[in-house]
Short mmCIF file of C-alpha atoms in Angstrom, two decimals:
data_model
loop_
_atom_site.label_atom_id
_atom_site.label_comp_id
_atom_site.label_asym_id
_atom_site.label_seq_id
_atom_site.Cartn_x
_atom_site.Cartn_y
_atom_site.Cartn_z
CA UNK A 1 -89.16 -29.32 197.94
CA UNK A 2 -88.81 -31.60 194.92
CA UNK A 3 -91.13 -34.34 194.15
CA UNK A 4 -90.36 -37.93 193.19
CA UNK A 5 -89.24 -38.23 189.64
CA UNK A 6 -91.08 -41.60 188.22
CA UNK A 7 -91.07 -45.16 188.32
CA UNK A 8 -90.96 -47.53 185.19
CA UNK A 9 -93.68 -50.08 185.24
CA UNK A 10 -92.80 -53.44 186.40
CA UNK A 11 -93.32 -55.21 183.29
CA UNK A 12 -90.77 -52.87 181.60
CA UNK A 13 -87.68 -51.82 183.37
CA UNK A 14 -88.03 -52.75 187.31
CA UNK A 15 -86.27 -49.64 188.20
CA UNK A 16 -87.32 -46.71 190.69
CA UNK A 17 -85.62 -43.21 190.57
CA UNK A 18 -85.59 -40.51 192.98
CA UNK A 19 -85.15 -36.86 192.23
CA UNK A 20 -82.18 -34.67 192.96
CA UNK A 21 -81.26 -31.05 192.61
CA UNK A 22 -80.65 -29.63 189.10
CA UNK A 23 -77.11 -30.16 187.87
CA UNK A 24 -76.31 -32.55 190.45
CA UNK A 25 -73.98 -35.52 189.37
CA UNK A 26 -74.15 -38.40 191.56
CA UNK A 27 -71.05 -40.74 191.20
CA UNK A 28 -69.75 -42.94 194.02
CA UNK A 29 -72.01 -44.70 196.38
CA UNK A 30 -72.06 -46.80 199.60
CA UNK A 31 -74.33 -47.93 202.28
CA UNK A 32 -73.62 -46.41 205.42
CA UNK A 33 -73.88 -47.51 209.02
CA UNK A 34 -77.20 -45.66 209.36
CA UNK A 35 -78.74 -47.90 206.73
CA UNK A 36 -78.99 -45.06 204.41
CA UNK A 37 -77.46 -44.77 200.81
CA UNK A 38 -74.60 -42.05 200.45
CA UNK A 39 -72.99 -40.87 197.47
CA UNK A 40 -70.71 -38.13 196.07
CA UNK A 41 -71.99 -35.47 194.06
CA UNK A 42 -71.27 -32.57 191.85
CA UNK A 43 -73.41 -29.17 192.00
CA UNK A 44 -74.86 -27.47 194.95
CA UNK A 45 -74.05 -30.36 197.30
CA UNK A 46 -70.91 -32.57 197.67
CA UNK A 47 -72.28 -35.61 199.25
CA UNK A 48 -75.77 -36.75 199.44
CA UNK A 49 -77.86 -39.07 201.59
CA UNK A 50 -80.74 -41.08 200.81
CA UNK A 51 -82.79 -42.92 203.12
CA UNK A 52 -84.87 -46.04 202.07
CA UNK A 53 -88.18 -44.05 202.68
CA UNK A 54 -86.83 -41.86 199.90
CA UNK A 55 -85.98 -38.75 201.91
CA UNK A 56 -82.67 -37.29 200.61
CA UNK A 57 -80.16 -34.62 202.41
CA UNK A 58 -77.12 -32.97 201.13
CA UNK A 59 -73.97 -32.05 202.83
CA UNK A 60 -71.29 -29.45 201.84
CA UNK A 61 -67.77 -30.32 202.48
CA UNK A 62 -65.17 -27.95 204.00
CA UNK A 63 -63.09 -27.06 201.23
CA UNK A 64 -64.84 -24.71 198.53
CA UNK A 65 -64.89 -26.59 195.29
CA UNK A 66 -64.52 -30.13 196.69
CA UNK A 67 -64.67 -32.88 194.39
CA UNK A 68 -65.05 -36.08 196.28
CA UNK A 69 -64.09 -39.12 194.20
CA UNK A 70 -64.94 -42.25 196.23
CA UNK A 71 -66.80 -43.07 199.38
CA UNK A 72 -66.85 -45.85 201.82
CA UNK A 73 -68.65 -46.75 205.07
CA UNK A 74 -66.92 -46.86 208.25
CA UNK A 75 -68.04 -48.39 211.72
CA UNK A 76 -69.78 -45.02 212.58
CA UNK A 77 -69.19 -42.59 209.93
CA UNK A 78 -68.57 -42.16 206.14
CA UNK A 79 -64.94 -41.91 204.69
CA UNK A 80 -64.42 -40.09 201.34
CA UNK A 81 -61.31 -38.90 199.12
CA UNK A 82 -60.78 -35.82 197.50
CA UNK A 83 -58.29 -36.39 194.92
CA UNK A 84 -57.16 -33.45 193.42
CA UNK A 85 -56.74 -31.77 196.91
CA UNK A 86 -54.76 -35.10 198.23
CA UNK A 87 -57.25 -35.30 201.13
CA UNK A 88 -58.98 -38.07 202.75
CA UNK A 89 -62.37 -36.98 204.72
CA UNK A 90 -64.50 -38.17 207.62
CA UNK A 91 -67.88 -37.31 207.37
CA UNK A 92 -70.04 -38.02 210.64
CA UNK A 93 -73.77 -38.94 210.40
CA UNK A 94 -74.82 -35.40 211.56
CA UNK A 95 -72.88 -33.94 208.67
CA UNK A 96 -69.56 -32.92 210.52
CA UNK A 97 -66.58 -33.05 208.18
CA UNK A 98 -62.98 -33.51 209.11
CA UNK A 99 -60.23 -34.01 206.57
CA UNK A 100 -56.48 -34.62 206.62
CA UNK A 101 -53.87 -34.06 203.68
CA UNK A 102 -52.02 -37.24 202.33
CA UNK A 103 -49.69 -35.12 200.30
CA UNK A 104 -46.55 -36.04 202.65
CA UNK A 105 -44.00 -34.82 200.39
CA UNK A 106 -43.34 -32.10 197.96
CA UNK A 107 -45.33 -32.43 194.49
CA UNK A 108 -42.00 -31.32 192.89
CA UNK A 109 -40.27 -34.38 194.12
CA UNK A 110 -42.97 -37.18 194.39
CA UNK A 111 -45.91 -35.70 192.46
CA UNK A 112 -49.39 -35.09 193.44
CA UNK A 113 -50.64 -37.59 195.75
CA UNK A 114 -54.33 -38.64 194.79
CA UNK A 115 -56.06 -40.50 197.26
CA UNK A 116 -58.48 -42.91 194.98
CA UNK A 117 -60.79 -45.81 196.19
CA UNK A 118 -60.98 -46.56 199.88
CA UNK A 119 -62.60 -49.06 202.53
CA UNK A 120 -63.28 -49.21 206.09
CA UNK A 121 -61.47 -52.04 207.93
CA UNK A 122 -63.01 -54.20 210.92
CA UNK A 123 -60.85 -52.22 213.42
CA UNK A 124 -62.50 -48.77 212.32
CA UNK A 125 -59.67 -47.57 210.29
CA UNK A 126 -59.67 -46.47 206.77
CA UNK A 127 -57.47 -47.90 203.89
CA UNK A 128 -57.18 -46.21 200.59
CA UNK A 129 -55.07 -46.32 197.46
CA UNK A 130 -53.02 -43.37 196.21
CA UNK A 131 -52.07 -42.58 192.78
CA UNK A 132 -48.98 -40.72 192.20
CA UNK A 133 -49.54 -38.11 189.30
CA UNK A 134 -46.37 -36.42 187.78
CA UNK A 135 -43.83 -38.04 190.07
CA UNK A 136 -40.25 -37.70 189.39
CA UNK A 137 -38.79 -40.72 191.05
CA UNK A 138 -36.27 -38.82 192.65
CA UNK A 139 -36.88 -40.43 196.06
CA UNK A 140 -36.18 -44.14 195.70
CA UNK A 141 -39.24 -44.82 198.18
CA UNK A 142 -41.80 -43.00 195.97
CA UNK A 143 -44.27 -45.34 194.34
CA UNK A 144 -46.96 -44.64 191.39
CA UNK A 145 -49.48 -46.50 193.64
CA UNK A 146 -49.34 -46.78 197.45
CA UNK A 147 -51.93 -48.43 199.67
CA UNK A 148 -52.27 -46.76 202.93
CA UNK A 149 -54.57 -46.39 206.09
CA UNK A 150 -55.52 -43.86 208.57
CA UNK A 151 -56.92 -44.35 212.15
CA UNK A 152 -60.71 -44.21 212.81
CA UNK A 153 -60.59 -40.51 213.18
CA UNK A 154 -57.76 -40.15 210.72
CA UNK A 155 -54.94 -40.51 212.85
CA UNK A 156 -51.73 -40.94 210.85
CA UNK A 157 -51.18 -44.43 209.57
CA UNK A 158 -48.89 -46.11 207.19
CA UNK A 159 -48.21 -46.30 203.43
CA UNK A 160 -47.00 -49.48 201.26
CA UNK A 161 -45.41 -48.96 198.05
CA UNK A 162 -46.77 -50.92 195.25
CA UNK A 163 -45.13 -50.10 192.06
CA UNK A 164 -42.25 -47.49 190.96
CA UNK A 165 -42.82 -44.03 189.94
CA UNK A 166 -41.81 -43.53 186.22
CA UNK A 167 -44.57 -45.71 184.90
CA UNK A 168 -47.25 -43.42 182.59
CA UNK A 169 -49.43 -41.32 184.75
CA UNK A 170 -53.13 -42.11 185.07
CA UNK A 171 -55.46 -43.92 187.14
CA UNK A 172 -53.59 -46.93 188.41
CA UNK A 173 -55.74 -48.77 190.94
CA UNK A 174 -58.77 -50.14 192.29
CA UNK A 175 -59.79 -51.02 195.91
CA UNK A 176 -58.54 -51.75 198.58
CA UNK A 177 -61.35 -53.84 199.67
CA UNK A 178 -61.79 -56.34 202.57
CA UNK A 179 -61.25 -59.85 201.37
CA UNK A 180 -63.04 -62.85 202.77
CA UNK A 181 -59.62 -63.98 204.33
CA UNK A 182 -59.41 -60.53 206.18
CA UNK A 183 -56.62 -59.15 204.16
CA UNK A 184 -57.00 -55.97 202.01
CA UNK A 185 -56.99 -56.77 198.37
CA UNK A 186 -56.32 -54.24 195.45
CA UNK A 187 -55.69 -54.04 191.62
CA UNK A 188 -53.03 -52.42 189.66
CA UNK A 189 -53.58 -51.97 186.26
CA UNK A 190 -49.84 -50.71 185.41
CA UNK A 191 -48.38 -53.97 186.70
CA UNK A 192 -51.35 -56.10 185.65
CA UNK A 193 -51.74 -57.64 189.24
CA UNK A 194 -54.26 -58.35 192.12
CA UNK A 195 -52.67 -57.41 195.28
CA UNK A 196 -53.07 -58.64 198.84
CA UNK A 197 -51.85 -56.64 202.31
CA UNK A 198 -52.46 -58.21 205.65
CA UNK A 199 -54.38 -56.18 208.00
CA UNK A 200 -52.36 -56.70 210.89
CA UNK A 201 -48.45 -57.53 211.15
CA UNK A 202 -45.97 -56.55 208.58
CA UNK A 203 -47.48 -55.19 205.44
CA UNK A 204 -46.03 -57.70 202.90
CA UNK A 205 -47.59 -57.54 199.70
CA UNK A 206 -48.41 -60.58 197.59
CA UNK A 207 -48.76 -59.86 193.95
CA UNK A 208 -50.80 -62.18 191.75
CA UNK A 209 -49.83 -61.57 188.23
CA UNK A 210 -52.32 -61.41 185.26
CA UNK A 211 -51.80 -61.56 181.55
CA UNK A 212 -50.84 -58.32 179.83
CA UNK A 213 -53.93 -57.53 178.13
CA UNK A 214 -55.92 -57.12 181.31
CA UNK A 215 -57.05 -53.78 182.53
CA UNK A 216 -57.99 -54.11 186.11
CA UNK A 217 -60.09 -51.45 187.86
CA UNK A 218 -62.69 -51.46 191.00
CA UNK A 219 -62.63 -54.66 193.34
CA UNK A 220 -64.96 -56.46 195.50
CA UNK A 221 -65.20 -59.58 197.76
CA UNK A 222 -68.12 -61.59 196.38
CA UNK A 223 -70.50 -63.93 198.39
CA UNK A 224 -68.51 -66.96 196.93
CA UNK A 225 -65.63 -65.98 198.68
CA UNK A 226 -63.80 -64.82 195.80
CA UNK A 227 -62.63 -61.23 194.65
CA UNK A 228 -64.29 -59.79 191.65
CA UNK A 229 -63.43 -56.69 189.64
CA UNK A 230 -64.22 -54.76 186.33
CA UNK A 231 -62.41 -54.15 183.01
CA UNK A 232 -63.93 -51.52 181.45
CA UNK A 233 -61.94 -51.41 178.17
CA UNK A 234 -62.22 -55.09 177.64
CA UNK A 235 -65.82 -55.39 178.71
CA UNK A 236 -64.63 -58.09 181.15
CA UNK A 237 -65.63 -59.33 184.79
CA UNK A 238 -62.50 -60.55 186.64
CA UNK A 239 -62.41 -63.00 189.27
CA UNK A 240 -59.63 -64.55 191.50
CA UNK A 241 -59.92 -66.78 194.59
CA UNK A 242 -57.66 -66.42 197.71
CA UNK A 243 -55.30 -69.00 196.31
CA UNK A 244 -54.83 -67.26 193.19
CA UNK A 245 -56.82 -69.04 190.47
CA UNK A 246 -58.00 -66.44 187.89
CA UNK A 247 -61.14 -66.26 185.70
CA UNK A 248 -62.56 -63.67 183.03
CA UNK A 249 -66.00 -63.54 181.91
CA UNK A 250 -66.94 -61.30 178.69
CA UNK A 251 -69.94 -59.30 179.03
CA UNK A 252 -72.90 -60.49 176.36
CA UNK A 253 -72.36 -57.10 174.34
CA UNK A 254 -69.29 -56.16 172.99
CA UNK A 255 -68.29 -52.83 173.80
CA UNK A 256 -70.27 -52.58 177.27
CA UNK A 257 -68.30 -50.68 179.83
CA UNK A 258 -68.55 -51.96 183.41
CA UNK A 259 -67.66 -49.07 185.93
CA UNK A 260 -68.26 -50.48 189.49
CA UNK A 261 -69.17 -53.35 191.36
CA UNK A 262 -70.86 -54.79 194.54
CA UNK A 263 -71.46 -58.04 196.35
CA UNK A 264 -75.23 -58.46 196.18
CA UNK A 265 -77.29 -59.81 198.99
CA UNK A 266 -78.45 -62.77 196.79
CA UNK A 267 -75.14 -64.86 196.14
CA UNK A 268 -74.07 -62.79 193.09
CA UNK A 269 -72.11 -60.20 192.14
CA UNK A 270 -73.81 -57.06 190.62
CA UNK A 271 -72.27 -54.37 188.66
CA UNK A 272 -73.18 -51.22 186.43
CA UNK A 273 -72.70 -51.35 182.67
CA UNK A 274 -72.51 -48.56 180.13
CA UNK A 275 -73.15 -48.85 176.23
CA UNK A 276 -73.89 -46.82 173.20
CA UNK A 277 -76.73 -49.27 172.49
CA UNK A 278 -78.17 -49.23 175.84
CA UNK A 279 -77.22 -49.20 179.60
CA UNK A 280 -77.89 -51.69 182.31
CA UNK A 281 -77.51 -52.97 185.93
CA UNK A 282 -76.23 -56.62 185.57
CA UNK A 283 -75.38 -59.42 187.90
CA UNK A 284 -73.11 -62.26 187.48
CA UNK A 285 -73.46 -65.64 189.36
CA UNK A 286 -70.35 -67.68 190.84
CA UNK A 287 -70.31 -69.85 187.96
CA UNK A 288 -70.27 -66.65 185.42
CA UNK A 289 -73.74 -66.49 184.45
CA UNK A 290 -74.44 -63.01 183.55
CA UNK A 291 -78.18 -61.35 183.69
CA UNK A 292 -78.55 -57.71 182.45
CA UNK A 293 -81.66 -55.47 183.49
CA UNK A 294 -81.65 -52.64 180.88
CA UNK A 295 -82.11 -49.24 181.91
CA UNK A 296 -84.66 -46.88 180.19
CA UNK A 297 -82.34 -44.19 179.04
CA UNK A 298 -79.85 -45.07 176.57
CA UNK A 299 -77.69 -42.17 177.73
CA UNK A 300 -78.11 -42.92 181.43
CA UNK A 301 -74.50 -43.79 181.93
CA UNK A 302 -74.63 -45.71 185.53
CA UNK A 303 -71.58 -45.40 187.60
CA UNK A 304 -71.61 -46.53 191.12
CA UNK A 305 -73.59 -49.19 192.75
CA UNK A 306 -73.95 -50.53 196.21
CA UNK A 307 -76.06 -53.34 198.28
CA UNK A 308 -78.55 -51.34 200.45
CA UNK A 309 -79.86 -52.20 203.99
CA UNK A 310 -83.25 -53.16 202.29
CA UNK A 311 -81.30 -56.06 200.25
CA UNK A 312 -81.68 -53.98 196.94
CA UNK A 313 -79.24 -52.54 194.57
CA UNK A 314 -78.76 -48.79 194.57
CA UNK A 315 -77.01 -47.33 191.62
CA UNK A 316 -76.10 -43.66 190.42
CA UNK A 317 -76.06 -41.92 186.98
CA UNK A 318 -76.32 -38.37 185.86
CA UNK A 319 -78.84 -36.37 187.93
CA UNK A 320 -80.18 -39.61 189.68
CA UNK A 321 -80.13 -42.36 192.27
CA UNK A 322 -81.71 -45.60 191.31
CA UNK A 323 -82.88 -48.95 192.80
CA UNK A 324 -83.38 -52.17 191.56
CA UNK A 325 -84.54 -55.24 193.53
CA UNK A 326 -82.96 -58.89 192.93
CA UNK A 327 -86.38 -60.11 191.85
CA UNK A 328 -87.21 -57.09 189.78
CA UNK A 329 -89.88 -55.87 191.88
CA UNK A 330 -90.68 -52.01 191.98
CA UNK A 331 -90.70 -49.79 195.09
CA UNK A 332 -92.06 -46.32 195.13
CA UNK A 333 -90.49 -43.35 197.26
CA UNK A 334 -91.31 -39.87 197.65
CA UNK A 335 -87.95 -37.88 197.58
CA UNK A 336 -87.47 -34.65 198.92
CA UNK A 337 -84.34 -32.37 199.12
CA UNK A 338 -83.31 -30.31 202.15
CA UNK A 339 -82.41 -26.87 201.64
CA UNK A 340 -78.48 -25.75 201.67
CA UNK A 341 -77.18 -25.77 205.34
CA UNK A 342 -79.61 -28.28 206.80
CA UNK A 343 -77.65 -31.27 207.77
CA UNK A 344 -79.10 -32.61 211.06
CA UNK A 345 -82.53 -34.17 211.97
CA UNK A 346 -82.22 -36.94 209.06
CA UNK A 347 -84.71 -39.14 208.80
#
């Protein structure tokens, strides 16, 4: 068993850390339907689960060498994407995993279909974006980015093309995320758009065009009824109302890179922020006021963030999962990690 790492004094950093196995690399993170936080990993385990009492367990996915990219909560399970294997998976709360391939056409024809971000929908289905890498565009229906869905147990769904193959390869999209209007919203950095697709009926895409310098990535519905996203290369947080009014809020420190974003329990939006001069967990108010909470290690490199069932913010960084409260109070947890193969009996 591994002991808890350490907690920074309240007057100094207001952050509590939890110990993880050696060489683990937590990435994306979400709050599960069981109230625990779940996160992608690299190393001995593929996905980890951290309960609010500090107990930790790890799970190994069916594909050897799996590299889950993003993770999201469903009504009664966890969904994840394994991009390089073109798979979307469903992880039961007891650790049982099932996966399906989204490579619906030959790689030589339409490219490697790499599922990226994803979100659970109210009907139990899972929605996700797909980046097409190395596509030829030989099929006129091929798209560089699709927004797709599968049923609650990964039953076949539907894909909606967003932009044509032939644009430069690379990560194209952020989202989808469930919007305050009940539709799925996403970003596309190639076309510089924020898009909206209805959950029911014809999947007509509504596109909101932004200026060419925008560099959109992960997106979330904020507590204020607007959509918020990060722009890593520009050190900007973006915002759009459901009617299409757009705002941009530069970070206080030029060169800071926001990576992930979540709706907080306090009426604000929270995000992770990496910088050569120091990393932080930060929040932005609906009016655009940004407050930063510095992390103790300049090289910590925070990435994923989620609001926990305990109304605190949980985030990932290399080798650790951290927690910070909206009021800056410290909570101390004792963390232990189950040996390989133990998946049931979670606290």
